[in-house]
Coordinates of C-alpha atoms and ligand atoms in Angstrom, one line a residue:
M1 CA 17.3 16.8 -48.7
Q2 CA 16.9 13.2 -47.4
S3 CA 16.8 12.8 -43.7
T4 CA 19.0 9.9 -42.5
R5 CA 16.8 9.6 -39.4
K6 CA 13.5 9.0 -41.2
T7 CA 11.4 6.6 -39.1
V8 CA 10.7 3.4 -41.0
G9 CA 8.4 0.7 -39.8
L10 CA 9.2 -3.0 -39.9
I11 CA 7.7 -3.6 -43.4
E12 CA 10.3 -1.2 -44.9
K13 CA 13.1 -2.6 -42.8
Y14 CA 12.4 -6.3 -43.4
R15 CA 10.6 -6.2 -46.7
Q16 CA 12.7 -9.0 -48.2
H17 CA 11.5 -11.4 -45.6
L18 CA 7.8 -10.4 -45.7
P19 CA 5.0 -11.2 -48.2
V20 CA 4.9 -7.7 -49.7
T21 CA 5.5 -6.3 -53.2
A22 CA 6.2 -2.8 -54.4
A23 CA 2.5 -2.6 -55.0
T24 CA 1.6 -3.2 -51.3
P25 CA 0.5 0.1 -49.7
V26 CA 2.5 0.3 -46.4
V27 CA 0.4 1.3 -43.4
T28 CA 2.8 2.1 -40.6
L29 CA 2.8 3.9 -37.2
G30 CA 6.5 3.4 -36.7
E31 CA 6.2 -0.1 -35.1
G32 CA 9.1 -2.4 -34.3
N33 CA 12.7 -1.6 -33.4
T34 CA 11.9 -2.0 -29.7
P35 CA 14.6 -1.9 -27.0
L36 CA 16.3 -5.1 -25.8
V37 CA 17.3 -4.1 -22.3
Q38 CA 19.7 -6.2 -20.1
A39 CA 18.6 -6.9 -16.5
A40 CA 20.6 -5.0 -14.0
N41 CA 19.4 -6.5 -10.7
I42 CA 17.1 -9.5 -11.1
P43 CA 19.8 -12.2 -11.8
K44 CA 21.6 -11.4 -8.6
L45 CA 18.3 -11.0 -6.7
L46 CA 17.3 -14.5 -7.8
G47 CA 20.7 -15.9 -6.9
Y48 CA 21.9 -16.5 -10.5
P49 CA 24.6 -13.8 -11.0
S50 CA 25.9 -15.5 -14.1
L51 CA 22.6 -15.3 -15.9
Q52 CA 22.6 -13.0 -19.0
L53 CA 19.0 -11.8 -18.9
H54 CA 17.5 -9.4 -21.4
F55 CA 14.0 -8.0 -21.8
K56 CA 12.4 -7.3 -25.1
L57 CA 10.2 -4.3 -24.4
E58 CA 7.3 -4.8 -26.8
G59 CA 5.2 -2.4 -24.8
L60 CA 7.1 0.4 -26.6
N61 CA 5.3 -0.3 -29.8
P62 CA 3.0 2.5 -31.0
T63 CA -0.2 1.1 -29.4
G64 CA 1.7 -0.4 -26.5
S65 CA 2.0 -4.1 -27.4
F66 CA 3.6 -6.5 -29.9
K67 CA 0.3 -6.7 -31.8
D68 CA 1.4 -3.7 -33.9
R69 CA 4.0 -5.9 -35.6
G70 CA 1.4 -8.2 -37.1
M71 CA -1.2 -5.4 -37.6
T72 CA 1.0 -3.2 -39.8
L73 CA 1.2 -6.1 -42.3
A74 CA -2.4 -7.4 -41.9
I75 CA -3.8 -3.9 -42.5
S76 CA -1.4 -3.2 -45.3
K77 CA -2.5 -6.4 -47.1
A78 CA -6.2 -5.8 -46.3
V79 CA -5.8 -2.4 -48.1
E80 CA -4.0 -4.0 -51.0
D81 CA -6.8 -6.6 -51.3
G82 CA -9.4 -3.9 -51.5
A83 CA -11.0 -4.4 -48.0
K84 CA -13.3 -1.7 -46.7
A85 CA -13.6 -3.0 -43.1
V86 CA -11.8 -5.2 -40.6
I87 CA -12.9 -7.1 -37.6
C88 CA -11.3 -8.8 -34.6
A89 CA -12.1 -10.5 -31.3
S90 CA -9.8 -9.3 -28.6
T91 CA -8.8 -9.4 -25.0
G92 CA -7.8 -5.8 -25.6
N93 CA -4.5 -5.3 -27.3
T94 CA -5.5 -6.7 -30.7
S95 CA -8.4 -4.3 -30.8
A96 CA -6.3 -1.3 -29.8
S97 CA -3.8 -2.1 -32.5
A98 CA -6.4 -3.0 -35.2
A99 CA -8.3 0.2 -34.5
A100 CA -5.2 2.4 -34.8
F101 CA -3.9 0.9 -38.0
A102 CA -7.4 0.7 -39.6
T103 CA -8.0 4.3 -38.8
K104 CA -4.6 5.3 -40.4
A105 CA -5.6 3.3 -43.5
G106 CA -9.1 4.7 -43.7
L107 CA -10.8 1.3 -43.0
K108 CA -13.7 0.7 -40.7
C109 CA -12.9 -1.4 -37.7
Y110 CA -15.2 -3.6 -35.6
V111 CA -14.0 -5.2 -32.4
L112 CA -15.7 -7.8 -30.2
L113 CA -14.6 -7.8 -26.6
P114 CA -15.4 -10.1 -23.6
H115 CA -17.5 -7.7 -21.4
G116 CA -15.8 -7.0 -18.1
Y117 CA -12.4 -8.6 -18.9
V118 CA -10.6 -5.9 -20.9
A119 CA -8.1 -3.7 -19.1
L120 CA -9.3 -0.1 -19.0
G121 CA -6.4 1.4 -21.0
K122 CA -7.0 -1.0 -23.9
L123 CA -10.7 -0.3 -24.1
A124 CA -10.0 3.5 -24.0
Q125 CA -7.5 3.0 -26.9
A126 CA -10.0 1.2 -29.2
I127 CA -12.6 3.8 -28.5
H128 CA -10.2 6.7 -28.9
Y129 CA -8.9 5.3 -32.3
G130 CA -12.5 5.3 -33.5
A131 CA -13.3 1.6 -33.6
I132 CA -16.9 0.3 -33.4
V133 CA -16.6 -1.5 -30.1
V134 CA -19.0 -4.3 -29.2
P135 CA -18.7 -5.8 -25.7
I136 CA -20.2 -9.3 -25.7
L137 CA -21.7 -11.4 -22.9
G138 CA -19.1 -14.2 -23.5
N139 CA -15.4 -14.8 -23.3
F140 CA -12.7 -14.4 -25.9
D141 CA -13.0 -17.8 -27.4
R142 CA -16.7 -17.2 -28.0
A143 CA -15.9 -13.8 -29.5
L144 CA -13.4 -15.4 -31.9
D145 CA -16.0 -18.0 -33.0
L146 CA -18.5 -15.2 -33.7
V147 CA -15.9 -13.2 -35.7
R148 CA -15.1 -16.2 -37.9
E149 CA -18.8 -16.6 -38.6
L150 CA -19.4 -13.0 -39.3
A151 CA -16.5 -13.0 -41.8
E152 CA -18.1 -15.8 -43.7
Q153 CA -21.4 -14.0 -44.0
T154 CA -20.2 -10.4 -44.5
P155 CA -17.4 -8.5 -46.4
V156 CA -15.1 -7.9 -43.4
T157 CA -11.5 -9.0 -43.1
V158 CA -10.5 -10.8 -39.9
V159 CA -7.3 -9.4 -38.4
N160 CA -7.0 -11.9 -35.5
S161 CA -3.9 -14.0 -35.5
I162 CA -5.8 -16.5 -37.7
N163 CA -5.0 -13.9 -40.4
P164 CA -1.8 -15.3 -41.9
Y165 CA -0.1 -11.9 -42.2
R166 CA -0.2 -11.3 -38.4
L167 CA 2.4 -14.0 -37.5
E168 CA 4.5 -13.0 -40.6
G169 CA 4.8 -9.5 -39.3
Q170 CA 5.4 -10.6 -35.7
K171 CA 8.4 -12.8 -36.6
T172 CA 10.4 -9.6 -37.1
A173 CA 10.8 -9.4 -33.3
A174 CA 13.1 -12.4 -33.5
F175 CA 15.2 -10.7 -36.2
E176 CA 15.7 -7.7 -33.9
V177 CA 16.7 -9.9 -30.9
V178 CA 19.4 -11.6 -33.0
E179 CA 20.6 -8.2 -34.4
H180 CA 20.7 -6.7 -30.9
L181 CA 22.6 -9.6 -29.3
D182 CA 24.7 -10.3 -32.4
R183 CA 23.6 -13.9 -31.9
A184 CA 20.5 -15.9 -31.0
P185 CA 19.8 -16.2 -27.2
D186 CA 20.0 -19.7 -25.7
Y187 CA 16.4 -19.5 -24.4
L188 CA 13.4 -17.4 -25.3
C189 CA 10.7 -17.1 -22.6
I190 CA 7.4 -15.8 -23.7
P191 CA 3.7 -15.6 -22.5
V192 CA 1.3 -17.9 -24.4
G193 CA -2.4 -16.9 -24.9
N194 CA -3.6 -17.7 -28.4
A195 CA -0.1 -19.1 -29.0
G196 CA 0.6 -17.0 -32.1
N197 CA 3.5 -15.1 -30.9
I198 CA 5.6 -18.1 -29.8
C199 CA 5.1 -19.4 -33.4
A200 CA 6.1 -16.1 -34.9
Y201 CA 9.3 -15.9 -33.0
W202 CA 10.2 -19.4 -33.9
R203 CA 9.6 -18.7 -37.6
G204 CA 11.9 -15.7 -37.3
F205 CA 14.7 -17.5 -35.4
K206 CA 14.5 -20.4 -37.8
L207 CA 14.7 -18.2 -40.8
Y208 CA 17.7 -16.3 -39.5
K209 CA 19.5 -19.5 -38.8
E210 CA 18.7 -20.8 -42.3
L211 CA 20.0 -17.6 -43.8
G212 CA 23.2 -17.8 -41.7
M213 CA 22.3 -14.6 -39.8
A214 CA 22.7 -16.7 -36.5
S215 CA 24.5 -19.9 -35.9
S216 CA 21.8 -21.3 -33.6
A217 CA 18.2 -20.8 -32.6
P218 CA 16.9 -20.6 -29.0
R219 CA 14.9 -23.1 -27.1
M220 CA 11.4 -21.7 -26.9
H221 CA 9.9 -21.7 -23.4
G222 CA 6.2 -20.6 -23.5
F223 CA 4.1 -19.9 -20.4
E224 CA 0.3 -20.1 -20.1
A225 CA -1.5 -18.9 -17.0
E226 CA -2.4 -21.9 -14.9
G227 CA -6.2 -21.1 -15.0
S228 CA -6.1 -21.1 -18.8
A229 CA -3.4 -23.7 -19.6
A230 CA -5.1 -25.6 -22.5
I231 CA -1.8 -26.6 -24.2
V232 CA -0.3 -27.8 -20.9
Q233 CA -3.4 -29.8 -20.0
G234 CA -3.9 -31.1 -23.5
K235 CA -7.5 -30.0 -23.7
P236 CA -9.5 -26.7 -24.2
I237 CA -10.4 -24.9 -21.0
K238 CA -14.1 -24.0 -20.9
N239 CA -14.0 -21.1 -18.5
P240 CA -10.4 -19.8 -18.5
E241 CA -9.4 -17.5 -15.6
T242 CA -6.3 -15.5 -14.9
I243 CA -5.2 -12.0 -13.8
G244 CA -3.4 -11.9 -17.1
T245 CA -6.4 -11.0 -19.2
A246 CA -4.3 -10.9 -22.4
I247 CA -3.7 -14.6 -22.0
R248 CA -7.1 -15.6 -20.7
I249 CA -7.7 -17.9 -23.6
G250 CA -9.1 -21.4 -23.3
N251 CA -8.7 -22.7 -26.9
P252 CA -5.5 -21.3 -28.5
A253 CA -5.9 -20.6 -32.2
S254 CA -2.2 -21.6 -33.0
W255 CA -2.1 -24.6 -30.7
K256 CA -0.6 -27.1 -33.1
E257 CA 2.0 -24.8 -34.6
A258 CA 3.0 -23.8 -31.0
E259 CA 3.6 -27.4 -30.2
R260 CA 5.8 -27.8 -33.3
A261 CA 7.8 -24.7 -32.3
R262 CA 8.3 -26.2 -28.8
D263 CA 9.4 -29.6 -30.2
E264 CA 11.6 -28.3 -33.0
S265 CA 13.4 -26.0 -30.7
G266 CA 13.8 -28.4 -27.8
G267 CA 11.7 -26.1 -25.6
Q268 CA 8.7 -26.4 -23.3
I269 CA 5.3 -25.0 -22.8
D270 CA 4.4 -24.8 -19.1
S271 CA 2.1 -22.8 -16.9
V272 CA 2.6 -20.2 -14.1
T273 CA 0.1 -19.3 -11.3
D274 CA -1.3 -15.8 -10.9
D275 CA 0.7 -15.4 -7.8
E276 CA 3.9 -16.2 -9.7
I277 CA 2.8 -13.7 -12.5
L278 CA 2.2 -10.9 -10.0
K279 CA 5.5 -11.6 -8.2
A280 CA 7.4 -11.2 -11.4
Y281 CA 5.3 -8.2 -12.4
K282 CA 6.2 -6.4 -9.2
M283 CA 9.9 -7.4 -9.4
L284 CA 10.2 -5.9 -12.9
G285 CA 8.9 -2.6 -11.6
T286 CA 10.9 -2.4 -8.3
A287 CA 14.1 -4.1 -9.5
E288 CA 14.4 -3.0 -13.2
G289 CA 12.3 0.1 -13.7
I290 CA 10.1 -1.8 -16.2
F291 CA 6.3 -1.5 -16.1
C292 CA 4.7 -4.2 -18.2
E293 CA 1.2 -5.6 -18.1
P294 CA 0.5 -8.6 -15.9
S295 CA 0.2 -11.0 -18.8
S296 CA 3.7 -10.0 -20.0
A297 CA 5.3 -11.0 -16.7
A298 CA 4.3 -14.6 -17.3
S299 CA 7.6 -14.8 -19.3
L300 CA 9.7 -13.8 -16.3
A301 CA 7.6 -15.9 -13.9
G302 CA 8.2 -18.9 -16.1
L303 CA 11.9 -18.2 -16.3
I304 CA 12.1 -18.1 -12.5
K305 CA 10.2 -21.4 -12.3
H306 CA 12.5 -23.1 -14.9
L307 CA 15.6 -21.8 -13.2
E308 CA 14.4 -23.1 -9.9
N309 CA 13.5 -26.6 -11.2
G310 CA 16.7 -26.8 -13.3
T311 CA 15.0 -26.8 -16.7
I312 CA 17.0 -23.7 -17.7
P313 CA 20.6 -23.6 -16.6
Q314 CA 21.8 -20.4 -14.8
N315 CA 24.9 -19.9 -16.9
T316 CA 23.1 -18.9 -20.1
T317 CA 21.6 -16.1 -22.2
V318 CA 17.9 -15.6 -21.9
V319 CA 15.5 -13.2 -23.5
C320 CA 12.1 -12.6 -21.8
V321 CA 9.5 -11.1 -24.1
L322 CA 7.5 -8.4 -22.3
T323 CA 4.6 -8.2 -24.6
G324 CA 2.6 -5.2 -23.4
N325 CA 2.8 -1.9 -21.6
G326 CA 1.9 -1.7 -17.9
L327 CA 0.1 1.6 -18.4
K328 CA -2.7 -0.3 -20.2
D329 CA -3.8 -1.8 -16.9
P330 CA -3.3 0.7 -14.0
D331 CA -6.1 -1.0 -12.1
T332 CA -4.0 -4.1 -11.4
A333 CA -1.0 -2.1 -10.3
Q334 CA -3.1 -0.1 -7.9
K335 CA -5.0 -3.1 -6.6
I336 CA -1.9 -5.1 -5.5
T337 CA 0.0 -2.2 -4.0
T338 CA 0.7 -2.1 -0.3
V339 CA 1.8 1.5 -0.4
D340 CA 0.0 3.8 2.0
L341 CA -1.3 6.8 0.0
T342 CA -3.0 8.6 2.9
P343 CA -2.2 12.4 2.4
V344 CA 0.2 14.1 4.7
D345 CA 0.1 17.7 6.1
A346 CA 2.0 19.9 3.6
E347 CA 4.6 20.8 6.2
I348 CA 8.3 20.0 6.3
A349 CA 8.2 18.5 9.8
A350 CA 5.3 16.2 8.8
L351 CA 7.2 15.2 5.6
K352 CA 10.4 14.4 7.5
K353 CA 8.6 12.2 9.9
V354 CA 6.8 10.2 7.1
M355 CA 9.9 10.0 4.9
G356 CA 12.2 9.0 7.7
L357 CA 14.6 11.7 6.9
Ligands
PLP1 C1 -1.8 -11.0 -27.2 C2 -1.0 -10.9 -26.0 C3 -0.4 -12.1 -25.5 C4 -0.5 -13.4 -26.0 O1 0.0 -13.6 -27.3 P1 -0.5 -14.9 -28.2 O2 0.1 -14.6 -29.5 O3 -2.0 -14.8 -28.2 O4 0.0 -16.1 -27.5 C5 0.4 -11.9 -24.4 N1 0.6 -10.7 -23.8 C6 0.0 -9.6 -24.3 C7 0.3 -8.3 -23.6 C8 -0.8 -9.7 -25.4 O5 -1.3 -8.6 -25.9

């Protein structure tokens, strides 16, 4: 008997829009089809009650970030092409995703990480999925340079977003947004690190418009962290810094295509400060019940900035992409909390006093 509830990954679902054939072995962990959740409280809290705000919860992918969308395709194609090993540089989420899909496919996976700048949960994932993890004494940009060089000298397939299949897989998130809303949003707000995801969404929205699946495409508003805002400043940043370690990138690999996405869509690429990121990060938790990682909150931080300066009108439909799961980085959540966690006597009277009941 055929189950009608069989889980299909995004390659099966969107096969006609992806560079696969019947001969492509599909490596899936059930990625994609993530929720688009409408904000209940933030628009009013910000003073924009007419704002139609939705969050694309990419942290609900199998390894907890949108990277799985590109990785299912990159690893499937690597297997089809006869690869035996894959390699990536990573601020954490790419390595977690690559390790999981490579393991499922029976491939070896090497990951180069910037030592000391990878959130604990992401490192734990890469190790747990059996990758060969190499922390380097250098930042992400250096790690990516080394990966490119190793791939020239040895038979390993690069699965960073310079792998063309990554962005092709990631564009499916835009299809889902259109399908959930029954139209394209007016604006898409998204964090920008290596700048691949903003390009992928733009490809997806453009294609759905061309195919008549949507009558319009959104303006793309991308947000870098101020301490690593290469595109905004128009030059690579030598020592990028930000609390958002997933977007701590000084020389974005998809820089030029991201600028084209911005210009073709009539959008903007701007920056947000770490304080703005953390404010948005907290607000998502306390006002919406959403725990994303700090980097992800750059999308909401940027939306707030652009509502305040009038770049985005308040009477409009906006999707903020929340790229990764907050559980990956419990350290930041704990570090910024002001909640007093001193233990209390296990007695009703003491509890009543502390709880104000
Ligand atoms: C990779 C990543 C980003 C940045 O995406 P780019 O495609 O590099 O711009 C943002 N947030 C999270 C959680 C990520 O893992």
